Amino acid sequence: MNRINKAELNTIKEKVEAQLNGKTRVLVGYATCGIAAGAKPILEAFKKYAETNNLDISIEQTGCVGLCQYEPLVEIVTDGDCKKSVLYGNMDAEKVLEVAESHLKNGTVVEKYVVKTIFFDKQERIALRNCGGIDPEKIDDYIAVDGYQALAKVLSSGNPDEVIQTVMDSGLRGRGGGGFSTGMKWKLARTIVPDADQKYVCCNADEGDPGAFMDRSILEGDPHALIEAMAIAGYAIGATQGYIYLRAEYPLAVKRLEIAIGQAKERGLLGKNIFDSGFDFDLEIRLGAGAFVCGEETALMVSIEGNRGEPNPRPPFPAEKGLFGKPTILNNVETYANIPRIILKGSDWFSSLGTEKSKGTKVFALGGKINNTGLVEIPMGMTLREVIYDIGGGIPNGKKFKAAQTGGPSGGCIADDNIDIQIDYDNLISIGSMMGSGGLIVMDEDNCMVDMAKFFLEFTVEESCGKCTPCRIGTKRLLEMLEKITSGNGTMEDLNEIEELSEYIKNNSLCGLGQTAPNPVLSMMSNFRDEYISHVRDKKCPSKVCTDLVQYKIIAEKCVGCTICKRICPVDAISGEVKTPHVIDQDKCVKCGVCVDSCKKFKAIIKE
């Protein structure tokens, strides 16, 4: 491939559009989720059918559209018109033959496999705009959807300050957790040390929150958007080198990003004298080992430098002294993914979306007790109720919504009395939660909030780097107190000590990991204190989750003496004769629950 100039971007776009003009397209979801669900044989089956039947159609691999429970997904676009598209879900090789014969060959949609949901109706896709619509391994596909036009625009303007002002005026805040102004971060890196001999642009792609996969989806579905955005950032602050810190547990993201960087270099979109502007910028990938603490900016930079990933005190902040001691900016993948559209469509367009202080959209990984799991991108200001019931399809099995955890192990829970809160940075903080990177875990009436707090704290204890005592020791002591409560040995004094220790950890830890680690504990205790008290005072788990606080009992009136539970019990804790009520020996019972499963017909065994 040869270097391309600005004019050739339009030529490539027209060429791709001409190739697809009037042609039927088959888009197979080929991100990690799709591949794991069986997308590979589906892609091969469509290609084989088209070849065997001499069909002039385009069969393409693409990224994830976000509707996880319907994977593998296949979208068929007729006549090259996205308005004439049909989305098929839960596909397999046998269904491919039926769909291909009916839809591709005869033009008849196979309705029984069509995904019918309002999942996408209220979404506004900016960061995810190309995921599911282009082949992420083909640079021409990205160029065909205005890729690299934003980079060409800023380089032709010759005004880095104007670029920074556009980003500031858009109101874009960092999507990685803290919500700091992106434009202000760039301005500080440009102005604090204006005569620095080197500056750096970094990307945090070390997505570590449990249940979060927003950045992975963008990397797997639209890697060139990140490359273009980082080059724009480099031009804005005066940097010539960028680093993408990417966790090694994302092998497909690594592969596609490597392909994309290679293609960008071949076309002259990375490297020397980009678009003949005199601007040089290059990118490298640095693989992380999955340490959650490396999501903290100073720890991430230390890791890029080849050292153990541990945070450093601030100030100085990275804008003054960051990677290799030079001025540095760090944003996450989703933040960068917004940049090209902001440059092309303007700050007024972006700031027209969202709320007064939280502009644009936010991507959430919707998981837990929800019918429609997956990725959603919504305008800031949408209510939690809309996300759960309109986009998410509600709670499975008619269960009652109890709470939603936002911000992962650094965030807090939103109880049912706040379900109509408008989602933005400030509103969530005002109720003891936070936006975080975008994990949104829904819980129903069967979730124990003490157990959930323990779950998140177990994660942060495991991920603490150990550098500072408040985090290393404090979180461990906090977890021990929660374990004491869930085992039935807690006291009312423990509740006060939990709150006191949590505040100490928050105020004295070195970095954001320790400073936010107690958040789920404090938030869940604040919203569900009655559950904590029940565990301590009554020695009961209201949700019947904490094993040490539940018992399995046989209701004599319902027991017919079939002996199935007795025979299946792994520790011989059940006694009784044929056709007579059985009894569970509580001293022997290990509370495995297999007896309940074996008695579904008579429902004679209960958990209380």
XYZ file of C-alpha atoms in Angstrom:
608
model
C 0.000 0.000 0.000
C 1.128 3.579 -0.698
C 0.798 6.721 1.378
C -2.485 8.501 0.875
C -3.272 12.186 0.961
C -6.423 13.977 2.071
C -8.047 13.907 -1.376
C -7.531 10.156 -1.656
C -9.663 9.579 1.459
C -12.714 10.559 -0.563
C -11.575 8.420 -3.477
C -11.329 5.342 -1.233
C -14.730 6.129 0.296
C -16.343 6.375 -3.140
C -14.684 3.143 -4.237
C -16.000 1.176 -1.241
C -19.470 2.688 -1.652
C -19.474 1.730 -5.337
C -18.494 -1.838 -4.507
C -21.386 -2.145 -2.060
C -23.914 -0.173 -4.096
C -27.076 -2.246 -4.381
C -25.280 -5.326 -3.055
C -26.667 -7.480 -0.275
C -24.379 -7.564 2.744
C -24.155 -10.351 5.322
C -22.550 -9.055 8.534
C -21.472 -11.757 10.975
C -20.731 -10.616 14.529
C -17.118 -11.674 14.954
C -15.981 -10.158 18.215
C -14.933 -12.236 21.232
C -18.538 -12.814 22.294
C -19.651 -13.882 18.833
C -16.684 -16.177 18.254
C -17.187 -17.813 21.665
C -20.831 -18.423 20.791
C -19.952 -20.107 17.494
C -19.597 -17.395 14.822
C -16.735 -19.052 12.933
C -18.703 -21.952 11.369
C -21.528 -19.509 10.604
C -19.217 -17.214 8.642
C -17.787 -20.185 6.789
C -21.254 -21.579 6.039
C -22.430 -18.299 4.474
C -19.286 -18.079 2.341
C -19.670 -21.661 1.181
C -23.345 -21.161 0.314
C -22.638 -17.981 -1.640
C -19.833 -19.669 -3.568
C -21.853 -22.799 -4.312
C -24.855 -20.818 -5.507
C -22.892 -18.075 -7.331
C -24.465 -15.299 -5.263
C -22.946 -11.841 -5.740
C -23.155 -10.740 -2.120
C -20.716 -9.307 0.408
C -20.042 -11.532 3.431
C -18.155 -9.677 6.148
C -16.895 -10.173 9.682
C -17.688 -7.298 11.968
C -17.612 -6.241 15.592
C -20.142 -6.612 18.379
C -23.434 -4.680 18.274
C -23.909 -5.269 21.988
C -26.860 -7.662 22.225
C -25.006 -10.435 23.993
C -27.691 -12.997 24.752
C -28.558 -13.334 21.034
C -25.042 -14.213 19.887
C -24.113 -15.415 17.335
C -25.725 -12.505 15.466
C -26.052 -12.050 11.721
C -27.343 -8.908 10.047
C -28.464 -9.009 6.422
C -28.588 -5.640 4.665
C -30.535 -5.622 1.416
C -29.614 -3.363 -1.535
C -26.849 -1.787 0.517
C -29.470 0.134 2.500
C -29.078 -0.091 6.287
C -32.762 0.777 6.651
C -33.503 -2.517 4.935
C -31.707 -4.718 7.411
C -32.747 -7.803 9.338
C -30.987 -9.013 12.467
C -30.962 -12.761 13.101
C -30.026 -14.089 16.541
C -28.807 -17.331 18.123
C -27.644 -18.560 14.754
C -25.943 -21.862 13.999
C -24.750 -23.621 10.855
C -28.106 -25.352 10.278
C -30.028 -22.078 10.546
C -27.591 -20.529 8.077
C -28.740 -22.886 5.347
C -32.382 -22.080 6.010
C -31.777 -18.316 6.127
C -29.528 -18.354 3.081
C -32.001 -20.372 1.014
C -34.997 -18.280 2.027
C -33.622 -14.765 2.523
C -30.550 -14.547 0.288
C -31.797 -16.668 -2.584
C -35.548 -16.015 -2.548
C -35.857 -12.721 -0.667
C -38.098 -14.080 2.096
C -37.202 -13.196 5.690
C -37.148 -16.127 8.128
C -39.218 -14.469 10.852
C -38.726 -17.129 13.523
C -35.018 -16.280 13.831
C -35.384 -12.490 13.691
C -34.375 -10.561 16.812
C -37.339 -8.440 17.853
C -36.412 -6.023 20.638
C -36.448 -2.324 21.497
C -32.869 -2.696 22.725
C -31.557 -0.189 20.174
C -34.484 2.228 20.039
C -33.377 4.646 22.769
C -29.647 4.376 22.184
C -27.474 7.101 20.659
C -24.337 5.487 19.272
C -21.266 7.730 18.992
C -18.406 5.781 20.577
C -19.951 2.542 19.261
C -21.040 4.032 15.936
C -19.048 1.645 13.727
C -19.163 -1.479 15.900
C -21.153 -4.066 13.991
C -21.151 -2.085 10.750
C -17.628 -2.395 9.335
C -14.904 -5.006 9.052
C -12.439 -3.914 11.774
C -9.539 -5.521 9.925
C -10.011 -3.420 6.753
C -8.814 0.173 6.848
C -10.804 1.021 3.715
C -14.022 0.136 5.543
C -13.145 2.693 8.213
C -12.236 5.319 5.637
C -15.591 4.686 3.917
C -17.413 5.888 7.054
C -15.399 9.153 7.172
C -12.424 7.583 8.888
C -9.311 9.785 9.190
C -11.246 12.794 7.880
C -11.088 14.355 11.354
C -7.311 13.920 11.458
C -7.013 15.460 7.996
C -9.198 18.368 9.110
C -7.136 19.285 12.172
C -3.815 18.927 10.353
C -4.990 21.162 7.517
C -6.162 23.786 10.019
C -2.676 24.101 11.480
C -4.077 25.226 14.831
C -3.638 22.864 17.802
C -5.177 25.379 20.198
C -8.352 25.379 18.118
C -8.539 21.584 18.411
C -8.233 21.779 22.193
C -10.857 24.523 22.371
C -13.272 22.401 20.316
C -12.848 19.497 22.712
C -13.287 21.812 25.701
C -16.414 23.413 24.242
C -17.922 19.977 23.573
C -18.008 19.281 27.305
C -16.474 15.822 26.853
C -15.439 14.414 30.224
C -13.190 11.414 30.721
C -15.104 8.167 30.372
C -12.636 6.175 32.453
C -14.094 6.977 35.852
C -13.147 10.377 37.234
C -15.001 12.483 34.677
C -12.303 15.167 34.378
C -12.616 17.577 31.449
C -10.838 16.030 28.463
C -10.140 19.398 26.834
C -8.715 20.820 30.044
C -6.430 17.812 30.448
C -5.138 18.366 26.904
C -4.702 22.114 27.483
C -2.638 21.559 30.621
C -0.357 19.094 28.810
C 0.143 21.625 26.021
C 0.790 24.683 28.189
C 2.384 23.683 31.520
C 5.724 22.732 29.943
C 5.439 24.277 26.458
C 9.108 23.805 25.564
C 9.331 20.098 26.529
C 11.532 18.158 24.114
C 9.066 15.243 24.173
C 5.435 14.667 25.131
C 3.342 11.514 25.145
C -0.235 10.440 24.481
C -1.368 7.331 26.379
C -4.490 5.235 26.216
C -5.812 3.203 29.119
C -7.194 0.044 27.521
C -6.584 -1.980 30.693
C -10.283 -2.514 31.348
C -10.479 -4.342 34.667
C -13.880 -3.809 36.312
C -15.837 -7.049 36.798
C -18.435 -7.313 34.048
C -17.050 -4.410 31.983
C -16.217 -4.824 28.301
C -16.925 -1.410 26.755
C -13.365 -0.693 25.640
C -12.828 -4.230 24.386
C -15.819 -3.898 22.101
C -14.489 -0.697 20.538
C -11.005 -2.154 20.091
C -12.411 -5.277 18.438
C -14.986 -3.471 16.333
C -13.458 -0.093 15.460
C -9.696 0.044 16.218
C -8.929 2.798 13.713
C -11.150 5.219 15.651
C -8.724 4.973 18.570
C -5.683 5.417 16.338
C -7.146 8.487 14.655
C -8.163 10.042 17.965
C -4.757 9.513 19.566
C -3.065 11.115 16.550
C -5.392 14.113 16.918
C -4.522 14.306 20.627
C -0.823 14.126 19.780
C -1.162 17.035 17.366
C -3.143 19.041 19.920
C -0.592 18.793 22.752
C 2.570 18.573 20.662
C 3.353 14.873 21.142
C 4.946 12.599 18.579
C 4.607 9.262 20.354
C 1.663 7.379 21.772
C 1.278 4.202 23.822
C -1.759 1.981 24.160
C -1.725 0.057 27.428
C -3.789 -3.030 26.645
C -4.404 -6.076 28.803
C -3.019 -9.307 27.387
C -6.287 -11.083 28.276
C -7.816 -9.376 25.206
C -6.051 -11.374 22.447
C -8.520 -10.469 19.678
C -8.327 -6.782 20.572
C -4.528 -7.004 20.499
C -4.597 -8.706 17.104
C -6.975 -6.217 15.502
C -5.173 -3.239 16.954
C -1.859 -4.546 15.630
C -3.422 -4.999 12.193
C -4.907 -1.509 12.293
C -1.639 0.138 13.369
C 0.200 -1.697 10.607
C -2.341 -0.560 8.006
C -2.211 3.043 9.244
C 1.571 3.056 8.960
C 1.464 1.591 5.444
C -0.936 4.335 4.359
C 1.105 7.076 5.981
C -1.546 7.818 8.591
C 0.989 7.078 11.318
C 4.667 7.888 11.156
C 6.427 10.797 9.493
C 4.828 13.825 7.842
C 1.194 12.677 8.070
C -0.905 14.164 5.221
C 2.205 16.159 4.209
C 1.581 18.424 7.191
C 4.978 18.084 8.823
C 3.345 16.347 11.808
C 4.936 13.095 13.006
C 3.149 10.629 15.250
C 3.646 6.952 15.996
C 1.930 4.386 18.214
C 3.044 1.343 20.157
C 1.136 -1.253 22.167
C 2.228 -2.183 25.668
C 0.633 -5.312 27.107
C -0.431 -5.393 30.742
C -0.763 -8.471 32.916
C -4.264 -7.691 34.145
C -3.431 -5.732 37.297
C -6.464 -3.638 38.250
C -4.255 -1.024 39.906
C -2.742 -0.234 36.513
C -5.983 1.483 35.652
C -4.644 4.301 37.874
C -2.771 6.693 35.618
C 0.571 6.847 37.415
C 0.681 3.066 37.941
C -0.108 2.561 34.256
C 2.757 4.800 33.195
C 5.170 3.116 35.582
C 4.176 -0.211 34.017
C 4.743 1.120 30.475
C 8.222 2.118 31.599
C 8.874 -1.529 32.448
C 8.576 -1.334 36.209
C 6.177 -2.861 38.731
C 2.776 -1.211 38.355
C 2.446 0.868 41.512
C 0.996 4.395 41.836
C 3.044 7.470 42.632
C 1.981 10.444 44.745
C 0.497 13.437 42.917
C 1.458 16.233 42.306
C 3.261 16.397 40.019
C 0.435 15.396 37.685
C 1.114 13.645 34.375
C 0.414 16.830 32.381
C 3.635 18.178 33.925
C 5.646 15.034 34.610
C 4.223 11.764 33.386
C 5.570 8.943 31.232
C 9.386 8.877 31.278
C 9.201 12.149 33.231
C 7.644 14.025 30.286
C 4.275 15.821 29.932
C 1.649 13.178 29.208
C -2.086 12.839 28.701
C -3.991 9.664 29.466
C -7.553 8.910 28.374
C -9.411 5.648 28.038
C -10.648 4.021 24.821
C -14.221 5.294 25.023
C -13.096 8.881 25.589
C -10.894 8.791 22.495
C -13.639 7.127 20.429
C -15.727 10.306 20.727
C -13.003 12.625 19.419
C -13.237 12.102 15.617
C -16.999 12.749 15.616
C -16.604 15.852 17.770
C -14.028 17.236 15.326
C -16.169 16.459 12.263
C -19.588 17.443 13.610
C -18.563 20.198 16.001
C -18.678 20.912 19.701
C -22.237 22.296 19.548
C -23.513 19.008 18.152
C -21.941 16.962 20.934
C -22.875 19.353 23.724
C -26.503 19.322 22.563
C -26.663 15.773 23.898
C -26.774 14.983 27.601
C -27.236 17.241 30.619
C -25.871 20.623 31.626
C -22.697 19.273 33.211
C -22.481 15.841 31.549
C -22.466 16.127 27.770
C -22.769 13.463 25.117
C -23.385 9.767 25.649
C -22.094 7.003 27.892
C -21.496 3.338 27.121
C -22.573 0.858 29.791
C -21.980 -2.867 30.093
C -25.408 -3.989 31.233
C -25.267 -7.223 33.221
C -26.597 -9.134 36.193
C -30.322 -9.765 36.696
C -31.502 -8.243 33.414
C -33.209 -9.718 30.347
C -31.163 -7.902 27.693
C -27.518 -8.152 28.680
C -24.920 -6.368 26.627
C -23.503 -2.989 25.669
C -25.700 0.093 25.523
C -24.815 3.670 24.616
C -27.268 6.203 25.965
C -27.500 9.993 26.112
C -26.471 11.372 29.500
C -29.593 12.165 31.490
C -31.562 9.036 30.672
C -33.122 7.545 33.789
C -32.041 4.276 35.281
C -35.614 3.023 34.905
C -35.456 3.554 31.137
C -32.154 1.698 30.908
C -33.411 -1.278 32.910
C -36.953 -1.633 31.628
C -36.955 -0.077 28.143
C -33.501 -1.028 26.874
C -32.709 -3.879 29.246
C -36.139 -5.491 28.974
C -36.696 -5.668 32.726
C -35.856 -8.225 35.396
C -36.100 -11.951 34.532
C -38.845 -14.167 35.971
C -40.936 -11.250 37.176
C -38.560 -10.528 40.047
C -38.463 -7.120 41.735
C -35.627 -4.675 41.025
C -33.531 -4.143 44.125
C -30.443 -2.158 43.194
C -27.918 -1.407 40.465
C -24.183 -1.171 41.011
C -22.439 1.442 38.884
C -18.724 2.088 38.754
C -17.721 -1.493 39.510
C -15.678 -2.124 42.686
C -14.987 1.619 42.920
C -18.630 2.658 42.715
C -21.790 2.343 44.701
C -25.300 1.019 44.448
C -28.476 2.760 43.373
C -31.446 1.497 45.379
C -34.979 1.142 44.000
C -36.100 4.467 45.498
C -33.657 6.205 43.126
C -34.549 4.247 39.998
C -35.835 7.416 38.301
C -32.573 9.296 38.762
C -31.098 10.832 35.605
C -27.771 9.193 34.913
C -24.893 11.647 34.815
C -21.664 12.225 36.711
C -22.971 14.587 39.363
C -26.310 12.894 40.014
C -24.667 9.546 40.701
C -22.101 11.065 43.046
C -24.887 12.855 44.939
C -26.434 9.512 45.938
C -23.167 7.798 46.865
C -22.492 6.100 43.542
C -20.349 7.071 40.550
C -20.218 6.693 36.790
C -16.940 4.822 36.720
C -15.886 3.288 33.447
C -19.393 2.042 32.721
C -20.184 -1.261 34.406
C -23.859 -1.479 35.374
C -24.802 -4.604 37.327
C -28.491 -5.077 38.077
C -29.595 -6.907 41.225
C -33.011 -8.296 42.118
C -34.779 -9.308 45.324
C -32.717 -12.496 45.576
C -29.395 -10.653 45.955
C -27.942 -10.199 49.437
C -26.391 -6.750 49.710
C -23.914 -7.782 52.386
C -22.736 -10.589 50.134
C -22.485 -8.191 47.166
C -20.383 -5.757 49.185
C -18.134 -8.650 50.143
C -17.849 -9.685 46.478
C -16.568 -6.287 45.354
C -14.257 -5.945 48.334
C -12.751 -9.384 47.683
C -11.816 -8.083 44.235
C -10.098 -4.935 45.494
C -8.254 -6.823 48.237
C -6.911 -9.189 45.603
C -5.966 -6.326 43.251
C -4.291 -4.022 45.794
C -0.672 -3.476 44.821
C 0.297 -3.346 48.510
C 2.315 -0.159 48.315
C 0.367 1.760 50.969
C -0.749 0.431 54.345
C -4.318 1.831 54.414
C -5.187 -0.105 51.269
C -3.053 -3.204 51.818
C -4.096 -3.814 55.426
C -7.256 -1.747 55.729
C -9.211 -3.427 52.939
C -8.210 -6.844 54.280
C -9.495 -5.967 57.770
C -12.684 -4.594 56.211
C -13.238 -7.839 54.324
C -12.666 -9.875 57.490
C -15.418 -7.922 59.236
C -17.842 -8.576 56.386
C -16.956 -12.269 56.465
C -17.583 -12.253 60.195
C -21.060 -10.801 59.585
C -22.016 -13.226 56.809
C -20.892 -16.173 58.926
C -23.263 -15.168 61.727
C -20.629 -13.918 64.153
C -20.999 -10.183 63.638
C -21.902 -7.646 66.318
C -23.539 -4.222 66.199
C -20.165 -2.743 67.079
C -18.790 -4.211 63.857
C -21.109 -2.009 61.837
C -19.701 1.123 63.427
C -16.154 -0.127 62.985
C -16.809 -0.843 59.296
C -17.887 2.751 58.735
C -14.954 4.157 60.701
C -12.366 2.001 58.949
C -13.909 2.718 55.535
C -13.528 6.450 56.019
C -9.910 5.998 57.129
C -9.096 3.936 54.028
C -10.782 6.496 51.748
C -8.905 9.423 53.273
C -5.440 7.902 53.574
C -4.872 5.559 50.624
C -2.309 6.594 48.039
C -4.346 6.087 44.866
C -7.863 5.758 43.565
C -8.017 2.007 44.132
C -7.796 2.332 47.899
C -9.643 5.638 48.042
C -12.707 4.101 46.396
C -12.476 0.492 47.650
C -14.910 1.064 50.569
C -17.522 2.708 48.324
C -19.645 -0.410 47.676
C -19.587 -1.293 51.384
C -20.645 2.185 52.516
C -23.204 2.593 49.754
C -24.878 -0.755 50.376
C -24.817 -0.245 54.131
C -26.417 3.169 53.708
C -29.183 1.900 51.428
C -29.724 -1.508 53.016
C -28.721 -1.130 56.650
C -31.669 -3.298 57.698
C -30.053 -6.253 55.912
C -26.796 -5.739 57.779
C -28.700 -5.549 61.069
C -30.622 -8.726 60.233
C -27.335 -10.564 59.654
C -25.919 -9.310 62.950
C -28.871 -9.224 65.337
C -31.156 -11.935 63.965
C -28.453 -14.153 62.450
C -30.572 -14.291 59.293
C -29.841 -13.528 55.659
C -33.130 -12.109 54.303
C -32.196 -13.111 50.757
C -31.123 -16.605 51.874
C -27.742 -16.267 50.196
C -25.203 -16.401 53.045
C -24.656 -20.128 53.574
C -23.835 -19.982 57.274
C -27.102 -18.219 58.015
C -29.527 -20.536 56.198
C -30.976 -23.944 56.957
C -32.603 -26.607 54.813
C -35.705 -28.148 56.340
C -38.165 -30.838 55.301
C -41.854 -30.029 55.651
C -43.305 -33.215 57.126
C -46.785 -32.618 55.679
C -45.394 -32.512 52.144
C -42.789 -35.270 52.401
C -44.033 -38.573 50.865
C -40.935 -40.526 51.861
C -39.724 -41.194 48.328
C -36.113 -41.346 49.700
C -34.624 -39.533 46.691
C -33.192 -36.726 48.830
C -31.762 -39.251 51.271
C -30.021 -41.173 48.521
C -28.628 -38.052 46.838
C -27.303 -36.298 49.970
C -23.477 -36.319 49.744
C -22.934 -36.335 53.540
C -25.759 -38.654 54.683
C -27.439 -35.822 56.586
C -30.986 -36.996 55.725
C -32.678 -39.863 57.521
C -36.089 -41.520 57.225
C -37.854 -44.638 56.010
C -39.799 -45.236 52.813
C -43.212 -43.488 52.806
C -42.469 -41.664 56.074
C -41.380 -38.007 56.480
C -37.621 -37.510 56.398
C -35.465 -35.270 58.630
C -32.277 -33.267 57.955
C -29.527 -33.415 60.593
C -28.407 -29.774 60.787
C -25.055 -30.710 62.323
C -24.177 -32.837 59.285
C -25.768 -30.669 56.585
C -23.208 -28.824 54.420
C -25.964 -26.717 52.803
C -25.139 -27.733 49.259
C -28.795 -27.518 48.187
C -28.908 -30.710 46.106
C -31.809 -31.972 48.214
C -33.956 -29.012 47.162
C -33.210 -29.693 43.517
C -34.144 -33.350 43.944
C -37.525 -32.495 45.482
C -38.937 -30.165 42.836
C -41.951 -32.413 42.308
C -43.194 -32.314 45.902
C -41.464 -29.103 47.070
C -41.119 -30.573 50.542
C -37.663 -29.116 51.231
C -37.290 -25.407 51.902
C -34.424 -23.025 52.450
C -34.893 -20.597 55.324
